[in-house]
Structures are given as structure tokens and as C-alpha cells.
XYZ file of C-alpha atoms in Angstrom:
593
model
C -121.182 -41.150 -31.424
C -118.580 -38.698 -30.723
C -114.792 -40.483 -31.314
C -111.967 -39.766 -28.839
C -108.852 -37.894 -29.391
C -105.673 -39.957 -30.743
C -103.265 -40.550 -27.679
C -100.111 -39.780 -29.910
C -101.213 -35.864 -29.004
C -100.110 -36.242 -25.488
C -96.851 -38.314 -26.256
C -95.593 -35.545 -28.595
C -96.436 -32.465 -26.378
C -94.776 -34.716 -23.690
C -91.555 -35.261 -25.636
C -91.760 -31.642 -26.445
C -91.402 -30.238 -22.876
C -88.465 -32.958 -22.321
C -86.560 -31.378 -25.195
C -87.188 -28.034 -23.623
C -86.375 -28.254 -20.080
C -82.858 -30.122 -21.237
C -82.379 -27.195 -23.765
C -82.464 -24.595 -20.709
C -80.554 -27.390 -18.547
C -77.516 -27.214 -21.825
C -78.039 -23.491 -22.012
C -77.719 -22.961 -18.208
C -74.379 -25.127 -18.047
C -72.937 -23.240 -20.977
C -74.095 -19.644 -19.050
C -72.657 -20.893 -15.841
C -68.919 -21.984 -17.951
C -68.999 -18.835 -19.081
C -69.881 -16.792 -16.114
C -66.951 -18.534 -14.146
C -64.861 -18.071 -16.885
C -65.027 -14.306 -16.588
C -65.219 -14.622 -12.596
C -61.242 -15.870 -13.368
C -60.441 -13.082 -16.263
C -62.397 -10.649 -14.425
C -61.375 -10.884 -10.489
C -59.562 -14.012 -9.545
C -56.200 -13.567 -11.744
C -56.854 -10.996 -14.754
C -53.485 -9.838 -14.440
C -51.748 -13.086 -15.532
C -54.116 -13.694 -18.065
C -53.778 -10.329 -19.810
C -49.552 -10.466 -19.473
C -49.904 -13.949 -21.002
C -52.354 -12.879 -24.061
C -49.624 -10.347 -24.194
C -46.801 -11.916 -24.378
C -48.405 -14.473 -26.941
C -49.748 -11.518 -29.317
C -46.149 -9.472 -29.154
C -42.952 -10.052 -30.009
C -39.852 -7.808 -27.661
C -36.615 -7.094 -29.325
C -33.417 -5.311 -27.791
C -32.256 -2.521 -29.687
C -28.566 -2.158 -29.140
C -26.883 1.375 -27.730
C -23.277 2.210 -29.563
C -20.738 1.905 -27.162
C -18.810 5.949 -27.127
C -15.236 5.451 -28.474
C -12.255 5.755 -26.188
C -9.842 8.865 -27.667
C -6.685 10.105 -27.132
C -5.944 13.890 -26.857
C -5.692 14.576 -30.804
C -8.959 12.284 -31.309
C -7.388 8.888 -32.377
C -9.709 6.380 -31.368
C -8.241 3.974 -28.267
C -11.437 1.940 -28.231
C -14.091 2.050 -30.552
C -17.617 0.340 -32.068
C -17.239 -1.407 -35.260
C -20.016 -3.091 -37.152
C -21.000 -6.615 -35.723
C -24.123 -8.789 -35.311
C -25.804 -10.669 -32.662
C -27.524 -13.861 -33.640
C -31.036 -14.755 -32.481
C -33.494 -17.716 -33.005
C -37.403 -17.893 -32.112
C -37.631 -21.150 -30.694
C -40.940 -21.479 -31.713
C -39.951 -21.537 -35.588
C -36.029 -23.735 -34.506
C -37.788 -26.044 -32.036
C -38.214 -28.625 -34.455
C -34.531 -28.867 -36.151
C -33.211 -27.857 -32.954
C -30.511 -30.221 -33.420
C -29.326 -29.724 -36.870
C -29.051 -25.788 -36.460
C -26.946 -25.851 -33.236
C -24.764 -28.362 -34.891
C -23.886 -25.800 -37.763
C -24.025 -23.004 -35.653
C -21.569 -24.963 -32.910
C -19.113 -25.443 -36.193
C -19.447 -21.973 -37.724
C -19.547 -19.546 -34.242
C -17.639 -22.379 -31.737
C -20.811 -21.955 -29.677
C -21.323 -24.485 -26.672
C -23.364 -27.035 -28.848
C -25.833 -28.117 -25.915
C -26.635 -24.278 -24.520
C -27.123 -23.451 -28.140
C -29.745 -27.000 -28.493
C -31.329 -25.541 -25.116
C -32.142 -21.937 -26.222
C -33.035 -22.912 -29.815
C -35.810 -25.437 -28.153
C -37.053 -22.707 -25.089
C -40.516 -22.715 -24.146
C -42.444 -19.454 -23.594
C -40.438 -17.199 -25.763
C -40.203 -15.602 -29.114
C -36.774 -14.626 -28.927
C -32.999 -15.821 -27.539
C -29.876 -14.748 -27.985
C -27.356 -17.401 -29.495
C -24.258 -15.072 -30.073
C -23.364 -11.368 -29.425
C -20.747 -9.126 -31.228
C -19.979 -11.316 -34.152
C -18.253 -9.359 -37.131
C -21.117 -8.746 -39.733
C -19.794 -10.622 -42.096
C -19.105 -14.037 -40.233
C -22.875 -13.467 -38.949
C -24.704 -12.977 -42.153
C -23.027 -15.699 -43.638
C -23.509 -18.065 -41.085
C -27.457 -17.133 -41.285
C -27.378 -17.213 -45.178
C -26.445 -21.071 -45.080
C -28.927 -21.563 -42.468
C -31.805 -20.479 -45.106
C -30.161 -21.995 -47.856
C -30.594 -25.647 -46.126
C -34.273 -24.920 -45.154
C -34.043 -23.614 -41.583
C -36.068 -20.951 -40.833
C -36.237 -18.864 -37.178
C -32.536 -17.867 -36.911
C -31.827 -14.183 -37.751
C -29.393 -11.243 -37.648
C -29.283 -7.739 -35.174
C -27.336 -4.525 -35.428
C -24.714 -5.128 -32.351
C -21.745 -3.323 -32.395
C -18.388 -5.126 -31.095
C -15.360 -3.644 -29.114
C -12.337 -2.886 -31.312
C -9.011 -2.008 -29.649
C -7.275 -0.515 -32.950
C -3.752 -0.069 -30.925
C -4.116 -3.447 -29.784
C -1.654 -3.497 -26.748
C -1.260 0.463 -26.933
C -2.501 2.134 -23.575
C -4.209 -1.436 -22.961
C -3.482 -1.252 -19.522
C -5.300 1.985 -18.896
C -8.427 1.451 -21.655
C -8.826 -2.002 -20.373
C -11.123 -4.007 -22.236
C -15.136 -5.546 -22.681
C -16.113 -9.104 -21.439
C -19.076 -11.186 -23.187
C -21.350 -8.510 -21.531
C -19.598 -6.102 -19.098
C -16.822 -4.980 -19.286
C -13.733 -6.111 -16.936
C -11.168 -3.701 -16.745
C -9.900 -0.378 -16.864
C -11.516 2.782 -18.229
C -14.189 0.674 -20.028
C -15.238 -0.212 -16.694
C -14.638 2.722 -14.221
C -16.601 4.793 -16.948
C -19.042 2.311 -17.975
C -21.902 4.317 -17.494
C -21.189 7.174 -19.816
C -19.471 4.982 -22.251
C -22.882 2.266 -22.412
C -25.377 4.443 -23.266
C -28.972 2.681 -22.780
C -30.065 -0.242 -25.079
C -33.993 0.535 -26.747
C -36.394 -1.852 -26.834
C -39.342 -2.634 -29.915
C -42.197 -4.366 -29.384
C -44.239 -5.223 -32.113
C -47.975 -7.536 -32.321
C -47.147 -10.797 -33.991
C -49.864 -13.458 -34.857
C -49.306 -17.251 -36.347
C -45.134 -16.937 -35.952
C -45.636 -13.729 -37.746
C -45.650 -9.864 -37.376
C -48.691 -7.519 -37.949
C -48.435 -5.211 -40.693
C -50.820 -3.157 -39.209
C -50.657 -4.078 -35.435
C -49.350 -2.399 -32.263
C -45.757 -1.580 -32.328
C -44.152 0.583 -29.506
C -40.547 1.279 -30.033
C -38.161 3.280 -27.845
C -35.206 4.077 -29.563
C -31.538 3.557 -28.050
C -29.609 6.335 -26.552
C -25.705 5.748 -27.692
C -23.040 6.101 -25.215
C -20.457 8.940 -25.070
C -17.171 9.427 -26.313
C -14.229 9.682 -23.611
C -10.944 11.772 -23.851
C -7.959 11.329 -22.575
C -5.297 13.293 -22.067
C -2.681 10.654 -23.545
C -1.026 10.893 -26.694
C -1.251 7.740 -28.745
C 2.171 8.285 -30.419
C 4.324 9.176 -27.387
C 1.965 6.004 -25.568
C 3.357 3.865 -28.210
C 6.969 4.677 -28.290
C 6.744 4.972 -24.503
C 5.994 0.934 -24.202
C 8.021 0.216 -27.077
C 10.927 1.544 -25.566
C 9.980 0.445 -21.871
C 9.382 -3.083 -23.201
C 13.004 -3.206 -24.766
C 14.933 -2.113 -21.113
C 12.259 -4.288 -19.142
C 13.189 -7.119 -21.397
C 16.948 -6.520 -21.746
C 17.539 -6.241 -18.193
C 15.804 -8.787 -17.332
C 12.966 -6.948 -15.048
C 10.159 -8.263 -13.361
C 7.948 -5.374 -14.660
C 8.506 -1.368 -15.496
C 6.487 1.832 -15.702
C 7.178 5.047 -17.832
C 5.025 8.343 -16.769
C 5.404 11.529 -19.220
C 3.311 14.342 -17.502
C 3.271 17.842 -19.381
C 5.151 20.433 -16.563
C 1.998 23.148 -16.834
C -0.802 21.742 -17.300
C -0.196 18.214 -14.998
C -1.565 16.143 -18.763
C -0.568 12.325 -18.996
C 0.953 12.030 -22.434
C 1.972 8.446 -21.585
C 1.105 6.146 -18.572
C 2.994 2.538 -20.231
C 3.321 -0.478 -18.213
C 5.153 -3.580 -19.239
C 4.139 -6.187 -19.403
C 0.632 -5.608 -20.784
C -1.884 -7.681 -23.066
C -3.454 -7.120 -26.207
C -7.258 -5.449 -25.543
C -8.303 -7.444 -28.805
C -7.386 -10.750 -26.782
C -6.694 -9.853 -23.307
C -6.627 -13.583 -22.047
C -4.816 -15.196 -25.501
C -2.223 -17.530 -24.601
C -3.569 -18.331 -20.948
C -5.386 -21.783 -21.492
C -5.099 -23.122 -17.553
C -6.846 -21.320 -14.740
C -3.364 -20.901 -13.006
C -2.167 -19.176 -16.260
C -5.358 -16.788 -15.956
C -4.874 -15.387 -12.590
C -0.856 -14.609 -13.390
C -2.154 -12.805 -16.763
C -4.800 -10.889 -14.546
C -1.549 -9.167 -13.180
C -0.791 -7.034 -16.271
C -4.740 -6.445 -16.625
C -4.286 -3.085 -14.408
C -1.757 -0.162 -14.378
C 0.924 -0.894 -12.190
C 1.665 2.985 -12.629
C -0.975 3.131 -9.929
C -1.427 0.233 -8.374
C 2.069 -1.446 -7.270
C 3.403 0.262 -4.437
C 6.950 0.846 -3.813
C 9.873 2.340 -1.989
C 11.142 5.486 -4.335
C 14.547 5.600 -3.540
C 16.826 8.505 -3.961
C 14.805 10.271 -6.035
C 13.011 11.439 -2.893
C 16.046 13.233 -2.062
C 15.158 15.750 -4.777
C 12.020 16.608 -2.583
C 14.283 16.732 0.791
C 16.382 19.243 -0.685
C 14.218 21.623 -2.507
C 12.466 21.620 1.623
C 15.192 22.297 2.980
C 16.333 24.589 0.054
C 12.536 26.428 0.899
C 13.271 26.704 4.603
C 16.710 28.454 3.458
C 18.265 25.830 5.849
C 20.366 25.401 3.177
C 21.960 26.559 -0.183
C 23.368 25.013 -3.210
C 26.768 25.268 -2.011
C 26.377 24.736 1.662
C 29.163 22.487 2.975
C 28.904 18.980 4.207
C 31.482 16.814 5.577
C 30.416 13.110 5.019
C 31.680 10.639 6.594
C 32.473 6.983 5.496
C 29.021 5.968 7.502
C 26.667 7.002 9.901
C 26.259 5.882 13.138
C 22.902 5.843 14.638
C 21.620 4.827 18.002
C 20.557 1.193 17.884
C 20.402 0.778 14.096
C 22.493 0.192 11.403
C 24.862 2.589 10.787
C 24.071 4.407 6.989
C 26.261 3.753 4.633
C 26.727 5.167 1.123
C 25.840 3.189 -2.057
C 29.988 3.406 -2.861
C 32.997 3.123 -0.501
C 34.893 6.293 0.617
C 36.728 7.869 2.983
C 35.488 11.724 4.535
C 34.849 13.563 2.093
C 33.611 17.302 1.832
C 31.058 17.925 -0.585
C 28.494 21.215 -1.311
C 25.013 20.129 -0.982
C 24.729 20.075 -4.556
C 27.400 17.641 -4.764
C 25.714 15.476 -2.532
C 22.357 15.064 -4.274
C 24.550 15.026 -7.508
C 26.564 11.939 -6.284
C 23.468 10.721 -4.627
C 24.895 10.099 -1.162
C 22.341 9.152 1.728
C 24.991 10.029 4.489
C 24.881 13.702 3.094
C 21.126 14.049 2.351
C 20.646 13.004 6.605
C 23.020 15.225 7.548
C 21.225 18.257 5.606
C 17.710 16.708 6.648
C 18.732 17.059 10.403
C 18.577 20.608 10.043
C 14.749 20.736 9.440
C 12.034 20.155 11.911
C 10.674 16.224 11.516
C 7.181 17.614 11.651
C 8.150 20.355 8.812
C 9.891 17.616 6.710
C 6.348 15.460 6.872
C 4.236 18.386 5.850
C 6.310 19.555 2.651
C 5.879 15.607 1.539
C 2.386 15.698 1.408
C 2.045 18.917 -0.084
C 4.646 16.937 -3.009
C 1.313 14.147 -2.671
C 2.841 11.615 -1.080
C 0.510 9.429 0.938
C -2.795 10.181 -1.036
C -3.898 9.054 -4.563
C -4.051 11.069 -7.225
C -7.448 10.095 -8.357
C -7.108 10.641 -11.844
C -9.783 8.015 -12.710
C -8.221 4.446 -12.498
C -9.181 1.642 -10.344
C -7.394 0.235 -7.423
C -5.248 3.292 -7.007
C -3.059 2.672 -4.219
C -2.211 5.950 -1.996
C 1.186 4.711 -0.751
C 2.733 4.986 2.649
C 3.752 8.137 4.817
C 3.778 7.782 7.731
C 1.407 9.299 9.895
C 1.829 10.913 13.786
C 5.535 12.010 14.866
C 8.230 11.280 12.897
C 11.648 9.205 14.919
C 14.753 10.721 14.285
C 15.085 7.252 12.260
C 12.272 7.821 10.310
C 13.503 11.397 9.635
C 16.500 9.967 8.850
C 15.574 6.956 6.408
C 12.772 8.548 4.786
C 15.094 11.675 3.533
C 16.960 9.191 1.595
C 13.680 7.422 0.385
C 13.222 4.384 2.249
C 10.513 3.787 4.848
C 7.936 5.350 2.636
C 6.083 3.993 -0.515
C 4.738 5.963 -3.593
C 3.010 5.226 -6.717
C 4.570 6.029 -9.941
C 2.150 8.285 -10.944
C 2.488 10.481 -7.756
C 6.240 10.548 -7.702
C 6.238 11.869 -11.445
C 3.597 14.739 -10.037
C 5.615 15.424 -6.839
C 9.054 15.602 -9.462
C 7.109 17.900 -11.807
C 6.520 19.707 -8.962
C 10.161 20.989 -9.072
C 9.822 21.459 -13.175
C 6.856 23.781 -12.157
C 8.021 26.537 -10.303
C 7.507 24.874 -7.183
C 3.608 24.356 -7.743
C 2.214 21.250 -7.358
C -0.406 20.563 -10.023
C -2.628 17.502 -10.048
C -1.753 14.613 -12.882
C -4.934 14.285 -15.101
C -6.113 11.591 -17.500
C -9.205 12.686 -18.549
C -9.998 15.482 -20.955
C -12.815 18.078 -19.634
C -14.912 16.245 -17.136
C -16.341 12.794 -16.496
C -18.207 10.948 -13.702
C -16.687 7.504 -12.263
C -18.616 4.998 -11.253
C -18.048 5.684 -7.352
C -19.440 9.443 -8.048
C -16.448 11.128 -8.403
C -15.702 13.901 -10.871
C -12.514 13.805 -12.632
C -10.356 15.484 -15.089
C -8.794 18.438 -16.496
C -12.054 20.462 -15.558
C -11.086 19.658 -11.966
C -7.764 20.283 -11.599
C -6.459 22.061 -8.372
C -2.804 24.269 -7.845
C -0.905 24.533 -4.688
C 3.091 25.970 -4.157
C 4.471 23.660 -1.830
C 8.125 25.431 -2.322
C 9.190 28.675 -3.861
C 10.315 29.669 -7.151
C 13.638 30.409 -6.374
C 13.742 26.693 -3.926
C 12.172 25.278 -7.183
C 15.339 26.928 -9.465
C 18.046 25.931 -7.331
C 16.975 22.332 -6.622
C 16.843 22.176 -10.417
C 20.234 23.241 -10.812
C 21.415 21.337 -8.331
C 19.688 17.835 -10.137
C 21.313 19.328 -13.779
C 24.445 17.634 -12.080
C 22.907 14.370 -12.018
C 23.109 13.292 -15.732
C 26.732 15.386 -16.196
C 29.671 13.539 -17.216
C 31.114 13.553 -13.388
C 27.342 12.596 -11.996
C 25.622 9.178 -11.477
C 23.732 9.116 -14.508
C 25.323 10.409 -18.240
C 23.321 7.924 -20.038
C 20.325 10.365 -19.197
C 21.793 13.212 -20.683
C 20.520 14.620 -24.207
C 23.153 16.476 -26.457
C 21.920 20.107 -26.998
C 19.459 20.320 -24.170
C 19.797 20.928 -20.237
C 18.560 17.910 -18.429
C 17.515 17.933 -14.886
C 17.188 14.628 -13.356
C 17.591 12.201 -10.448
C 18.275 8.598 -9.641
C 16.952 5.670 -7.566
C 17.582 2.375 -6.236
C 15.656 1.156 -3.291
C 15.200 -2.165 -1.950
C 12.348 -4.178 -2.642
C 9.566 -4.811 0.027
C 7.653 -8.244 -0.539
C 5.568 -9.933 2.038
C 6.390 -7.160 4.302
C 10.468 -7.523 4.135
C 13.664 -6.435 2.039
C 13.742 -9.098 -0.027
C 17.172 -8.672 -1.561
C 16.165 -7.169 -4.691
C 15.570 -3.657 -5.992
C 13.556 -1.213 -8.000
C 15.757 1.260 -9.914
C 14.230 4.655 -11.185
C 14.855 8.173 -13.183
C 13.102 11.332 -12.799
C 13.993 14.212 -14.820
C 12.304 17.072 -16.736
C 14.226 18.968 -19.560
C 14.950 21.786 -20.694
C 15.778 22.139 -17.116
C 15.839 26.229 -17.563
C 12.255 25.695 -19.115
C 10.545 22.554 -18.498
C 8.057 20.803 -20.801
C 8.486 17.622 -19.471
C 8.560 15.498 -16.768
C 9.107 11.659 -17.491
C 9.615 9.305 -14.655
C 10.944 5.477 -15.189
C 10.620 2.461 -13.212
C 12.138 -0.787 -13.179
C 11.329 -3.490 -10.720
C 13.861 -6.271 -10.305
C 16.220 -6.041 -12.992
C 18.915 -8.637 -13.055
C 21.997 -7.449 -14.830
C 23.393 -5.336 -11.556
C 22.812 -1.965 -13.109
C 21.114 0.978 -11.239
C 19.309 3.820 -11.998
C 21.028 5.617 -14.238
C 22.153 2.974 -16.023
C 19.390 1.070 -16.585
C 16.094 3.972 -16.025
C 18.362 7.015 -17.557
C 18.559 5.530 -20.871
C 14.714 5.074 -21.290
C 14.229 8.264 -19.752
C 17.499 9.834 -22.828
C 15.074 8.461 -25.387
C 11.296 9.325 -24.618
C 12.333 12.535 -23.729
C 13.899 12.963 -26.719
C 11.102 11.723 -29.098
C 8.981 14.216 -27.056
C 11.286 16.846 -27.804
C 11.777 16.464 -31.678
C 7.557 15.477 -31.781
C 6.587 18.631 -29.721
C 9.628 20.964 -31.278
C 10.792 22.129 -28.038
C 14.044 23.921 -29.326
C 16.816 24.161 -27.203
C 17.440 26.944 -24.698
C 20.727 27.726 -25.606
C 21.913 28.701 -22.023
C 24.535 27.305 -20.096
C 24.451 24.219 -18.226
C 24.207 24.093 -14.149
C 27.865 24.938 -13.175
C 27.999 24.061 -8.988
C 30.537 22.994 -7.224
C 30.430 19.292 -6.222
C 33.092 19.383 -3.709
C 34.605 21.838 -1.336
């Protein structure tokens, strides 16, 4: 008998083909993971995926540029880059004593404790800023305990900080860097020359840690480029000193002292007063009320306060009507105790007299505005207007400053009251800047050449070109016009004439006064600005320095109060420069007839 096969033989092939069909059923799930894993890399989003495996596998650091230095015209740094650190942290390594480290860092840096616990503990990133520009010292020290305690993830950077090395010295025209821009001034109006671009490194890190051998891709950073000015750092500095003294001992609201070499139209000093310290532009103002009022003396008032000039305008009236040959040194004037004029005020004199008969010299010499209308009514209105724009009245200067205000001229025909006020200086407004150019106008031969600040050439950040590359010439009066109205101002600071307290033994002096009434909220408001303009030696001008004082309060004018600061800047430029004396005799015209 034939026996049967065992059963068992069909159970195990059975169990057999179960194992295999849920083998291809495992294999066919994994496959189909897979697959629609590489669907997403692949074509639904593989351009977030690969920025995200980037951003995991590399590590981006900023590379500083070198701020260019701020010089004057010999080379002596204004502003400049000294060596400083910027403090960073990988949150991924600080996360975990977040706390601890901005504690000690809040202490050592006085960062703001809980922005410092936020950036130490930020997701997605390898690397935040906790400080910039901290002196190198301060920063590696601050680091050094950080290690020594046992927290790790907190490092150092090259980053340069912002040193004003004058402190308060041409402050007002430098200006100064905030936290990351900067504010004010030349930093800022030449920002884009003086930045440079920052570089960037990126290198492949894995585990917290960078490759040795990995990708790196670094682009290196381009520094920034020096700036020149035209100023001189010493006359700068004994230009505020001085202006700061008269400002404060006459109790001013606020002064200005322009020195502009006669040829070539330099600055040598632009001071205002009162000005800040670029180091710590904001010390001292703790109250947002305090703030705005110091944001007043952030800016050169040399440019941007606008103001009636006075009778120093009359200089440019008579060297006009000296040009027109309306009139000569000696021409005779009868002035009268006041001027009547058809429904105004009559114009009066800034002294009380009877008739008197003085040569037109005498009457820009004793500064009288009945005298200077009476001459003025000889010229056409229309003639008058276009001699005090060629002077650059009316129109910025555009040396390179911010908020540069152009003044006031007026535009269209000229009333005989306009003609009349604005020969004396009222009814018009000027910059200080652009009254020292239209004065050294006169020192110049009668050639009006445009103030610079800049050395060679630089680009604002408007577009515009500016500096002593760009400089343009135009006679506005003739030589001769030019020598006589000099003579004629020689007068001025004389022992008979309104101002001796300008005068500097051994040299001729050429110079003129001013007191105008103050304009505020569109009205006289009772006060005055009181001014000297004067070049020297008047025979052959160097310089022309122009001072301003703004509501003084001890009832002097001026010559008494301007024509001393004016005595002693020009005489420190004299002695620094060794301009000897001409040795010629002094401006001899008659005053009176």
C-alpha cells in the first residue's frame, strides 16, 4: 500500500506565500513613502527644502567695512575708526543658559536685559547680534568671563567704532553716527562714500560646529573713503573757543564765526555755538523735551538759521553803486535827521542828529541808513536786485551741508520801499555762510567765488557734486568798485568809525557792522542780531571772517560785541598763516564835507 503525503507540506508552502505577498505589501508602502517623498523635494516645494538644508548646513557672518576718516585740510583726522568689537551669540549653543548670560551681559554692556534673553534664545538662526561698536577691550573681557563660568556660544567680531578725537571741534559740521546710521551732518550727507560695503562669509557647519574642510564662500569688505575738508582744525578750534566766550559773555541766544580764504573761496572755520560733543551728542538730555531742544545745535546754524543781515549789506549797495559810477568815495550827501516816506515810517538813523553833510564814505563809515537810501535812489531798483544775486543772495551755496536755507530776496519788481529798506539790510534774509562769500566778494577784486567745504570732489547723497573741483568765478563789480568800497569800509574799525574794537595794530582792516532786528514767527520781535564782516590786510586780502550774534543781552552792537571776535580770529590767522603786514598807509577819506 502506497502511504499519503504528510499535510504539514501544504501548511508550510501556505504560510510561505503569506510571508511573501506581505513582504511586497511592506516593500510597496516603503517604495510609495519614498516616491512621494521625492514628488515634494523634487516638484512640489524643492526650493524651500534646499534653502532650509542650507541654512542648517552653513553658518553667515557679516564682515564689517572701515568707516573712511573725516580730515581736515592738513590731514588731522575729524572723525575716524578705532578698534572695537561687536558681540554675537548662536542661540543654538546660549539657548539653554539664556538667562544667566544676558544677566552678565545686561551688567557688563547695560544691554536691555529681556531683548538680550530674546536673541540669545532665537529659533532658526546661528547667529545674532547682542552689541555693536564696543571698545575691544571692554568686549573681550566681557567674553573672557563668559568662558571662564562655563558659557559657551557668545563670541567677539572686528567692528570698528566712531571716534570724534576733537570732541566738540567742527561737531556741528562732521555730525555724528547713531547705533547704525548715522544722524547728522557730513557723516550722513556723505554716507555713501564714507560706509564702504560690509562682506559677508559663509562657511558649512555641522553638529554646532564648522567644517574644516567644507564649503566656505567669503566676499571680502570694501572700506569706505576718506573725506577732506577744507577746514583747518586749529583755526576751527580757536574759532569756537573764542565764539563761545562772546556768545556766553553777552549773553546770546546763539553765534556763528565764518573764516573763508579771499582766493580760493576755502572754509578754514565754519563754528557755531552752542554745539555738542560728537563723542556724546545727546549727554546731558535725559527727557524727551530736553532731546528735541539739544537737536537744535545738532546742525550748522551757519547755514541753516536765516536772518536779516543788517548794515553790512550796505557794503554790497555801495560797491553797486560805486560799479555803476553813480557814485564816488567822496560824493556828497546831505542827511537829514529822518526820512520821510510815503505811508511808512519815516527812516531814522541808529543815533540822533541834526543835517549833517557827509561823503559817501562817511556814510557807510558811520553806518547811517538815511545816507545809504539816499545814494541807493540813484540806481535802477531792477539793477540794485541783479548786483545782489550776483553777491549770492537768495540761493544756497551748496557746499555740501544739509538743510541749507537759501534766504530771502525778493523776487519780481522791487517798491521804492523795498529799494529803500533792503539797501540798508532789512527786508531780506541771508545765511551766514553766503554773506561771508558775498563780503569776500569785495576782498576779491570784485569776483565772486563760491565758498567750498570739501577738498577735490565728492558725491552727496541727493547726486550732487561738490567741492573745490567744482568751483565756479563770476565779477559781479569791478576792480577799481572792489578797491574803493574797500577803502571806504577801512573807515569802519578807525578810531572816529563805529567799530575800533575790530581794528588790529600793524595791519589795515577793512570791515563793516550790523544790527538788524530779529524776525520770529514772522514779526520784529524786539530783539536783534549784531554782526562784523571784514577782511584784512585790506590792500591785500587773505581773509574774510564774518561774525554773528543772535540776541545778545548786554545792549552792545556790532562792533562792540562781533568786532572783537572778529580783532582776534583774524589775528590768530594772521600770526598762524604769517601774513606780514603791508606796510602802506591806512584809507585816508573824508567822512564829512
Amino acid at each position: 500500500m502506497t502511504s499519503r503525503p504528510s499535510s504539514s507540506l501544504g501548511g508550510t508552502r501556505g504560510s510561505a506565500m503569506l510571508r511573501l505577498r506581505l513582504g511586497f505589501i511592506v516593500i510597496a508602502v516603503v517604495i510609495s513613502f519614498f516616491g512621494a517623498r521625492l514628488v515634494q523635494l523634487q516638484v512640489i516645494d524643492p526650493g524651500a527644502i534646499a534653502t532650509r538644508a542650507a541654512q542648517e548646513g552653513t553658518d553667515t557672518v557679516e564682515l564689517p567695512a572701515e568707516r573712511g576718516a573725516i580730515l581736515d585740510r592738513n590731514g588731522t583726522e575729524l572723525a575716524t575708526s578705532v578698534s572695537g568689537m561687536m558681540v554675537i551669540a548662536d542661540p543654538q549653543m546660549t539657548r539653554a543658559k539664556a538667562p544667566e548670560i544676558a544677566t552678565l551681559l545686561s551688567d557688563e554692556l547695560g544691554l536691555d536685559y529681556f531683548e538680550t534673553l530674546e536673541r540669545l534664545r532665537r529659533e532658526g538662526t546661528r547667529f545674532q547680534y547682542l552689541a555693536r561698536r564696543v571698545p575691544a577691550t571692554k568686549a573681550t573681557a566681557v567674553v573672557d568671563s563668559l568662558t571662564e563660568q562655563g558659557y559657551k556660544g557668545v563670541s567677539t567680531q572686528r567692528d570698528p567704532i566712531r571716534d570724534y578725537p576733537g570732541n566738540d571741534v567742527a561737531a556741528n559740521i562732521v555730525g555724528f553716527l547713531g547705533e547704525d546710521e548715522p544722524l547728522a551732518g557730513l557723516e550722513r550727507t556723505f554716507n555713501a562714500q564714507l560706509a564702504g560695503t560690509d562682506g559677508k562669509a559663509r562657511y558649512q557647519v555641522g553638529g554646532g560646529n564648522r567644517i574644516p574642510l567644507g564649503d566656505h564662500n567669503v566676499t571680502e569688505a570694501r572700506d569706505g573713503t576718506d573725506l577732506q575738508l577744507t577746514l583747518d582744525q586749529d583755526v576751527q578750534w580757536y574759532a569756537q573757543r573764542v565764539l563761545r566766550n562772546a556768545v556766553e559773555s553777552s549773553g546770546s541766544l546763539s553765534g556763528t564765526v565764518v573764516v573763508e580764504e579771499v582766493g580760493s573761496g576755502e572754509l578754514l572755520a565754519l563754528a557755531d555755538y552752542p554745539t555738542y560733543d560728537a563723542n556724546k551728542p545727546l549727554d546731558g538730555a535725559n527727557t524727551p523735551e530736553e532731546v528735541e531742544k539739544r537737536k537744535t545745535d545738532l546742525g550748522s546754524r551757519a547755514l541753516s538759521d536765516p536772518y536779516e543781515p543788517g548794515s553790512v549789506e550796505k557794503a554790497l549797495t555801495f560797491a553797486s553803486l560805486l560799479d555803476q559810477g553813480l557814485i564816488t568815495p567822496r560824493t556828497r550827501i546831505t542827511v537829514p535827521p529822518e526820512l520821510e516816506r510815503a505811508g511808512a515810517k519815516p527812516i531814522g538813523d541808529h543815533w540822533d542828529h541834526d543835517t549833517i553833510r557827509l561823503t559817501a564814505a562817511g556814510v557807510l563809515a558811520r553806518s547811517s541808513n538815511i545816507g545809504t537810501v539816499l545814494a541807493a535812489r540813484e540806481s535802477d531798483k531792477q539793477k540794485l536786485a541783479d548786483y545782489l544775486r550776483a553777491f549770492g543772495l537768495g540761493q544756497r551755496t551748496d557746499i555740501g551741508m544739509r538743510g541749507e536755507s537759501a534766504g530771502i530776496l525778493p523776487q519780481g519788481a522791487w517798491s521804492d520801499g523795498s529799494r529803500d529798506t533792503i539797501a540798508f539790510g532789512q527786508g531780506l534774509s541771508v545765511n551766514a555762510v553766503q554773506m561771508a562769500a558775498a563780503i569776500n566778494t569785495i576782498a576779491n577784486g570784485g569776483v565772486h567765488v563760491d565758498p567750498s567745504l570739501i577738498k577735490g570732489s565728492a558725491t552727496t547723497d541727493t547726486g550732487q557734486q561738490v567741492g573745490t573741483d567744482h568751483v565756479t568765478t563770476r565779477r559781479v563789480v569791478s576792480e577799481q568798485a572792489a578797491r574803493d568800497t574797500a577803502e571806504m569800509m577801512e573807515l569802519v574799525p578807525q578810531s572816529d568809525g563805529v567799530a575800533p574794537a575790530a581794528a588790529i595794530p600793524g595791519y589795515r582792516v577793512a570791515g563793516k557792522t550790523g544790527t538788524a532786528q530779529r524776525v520770529v514767527d514772522g514779526r520784529y520781535d524786539g530783539s536783534f542780531t549784531v554782526s562784523f564782516a571784514g577782511f584784512a590786510p585790506a590792500d591785500a586780502p587773505r581773509f574774510t571772517v564774518y561774525v554773528v550774534l543772535h540776541r545778545p543781552q548786554n545792549g552792545l552792537g556790532g562792533g562792540g560785541n562781533a568786532g572783537p571776535v572778529f580783532a582776534k580770529v583774524m589775528t590768530y590767522l594772521l600770526n598762524k598763516y604769517g601774513v606780514p603786514s603791508t606796510g602802506t598807509t591806512p584809507s585816508t577819506l573824508p567822512v564829512e564835507w
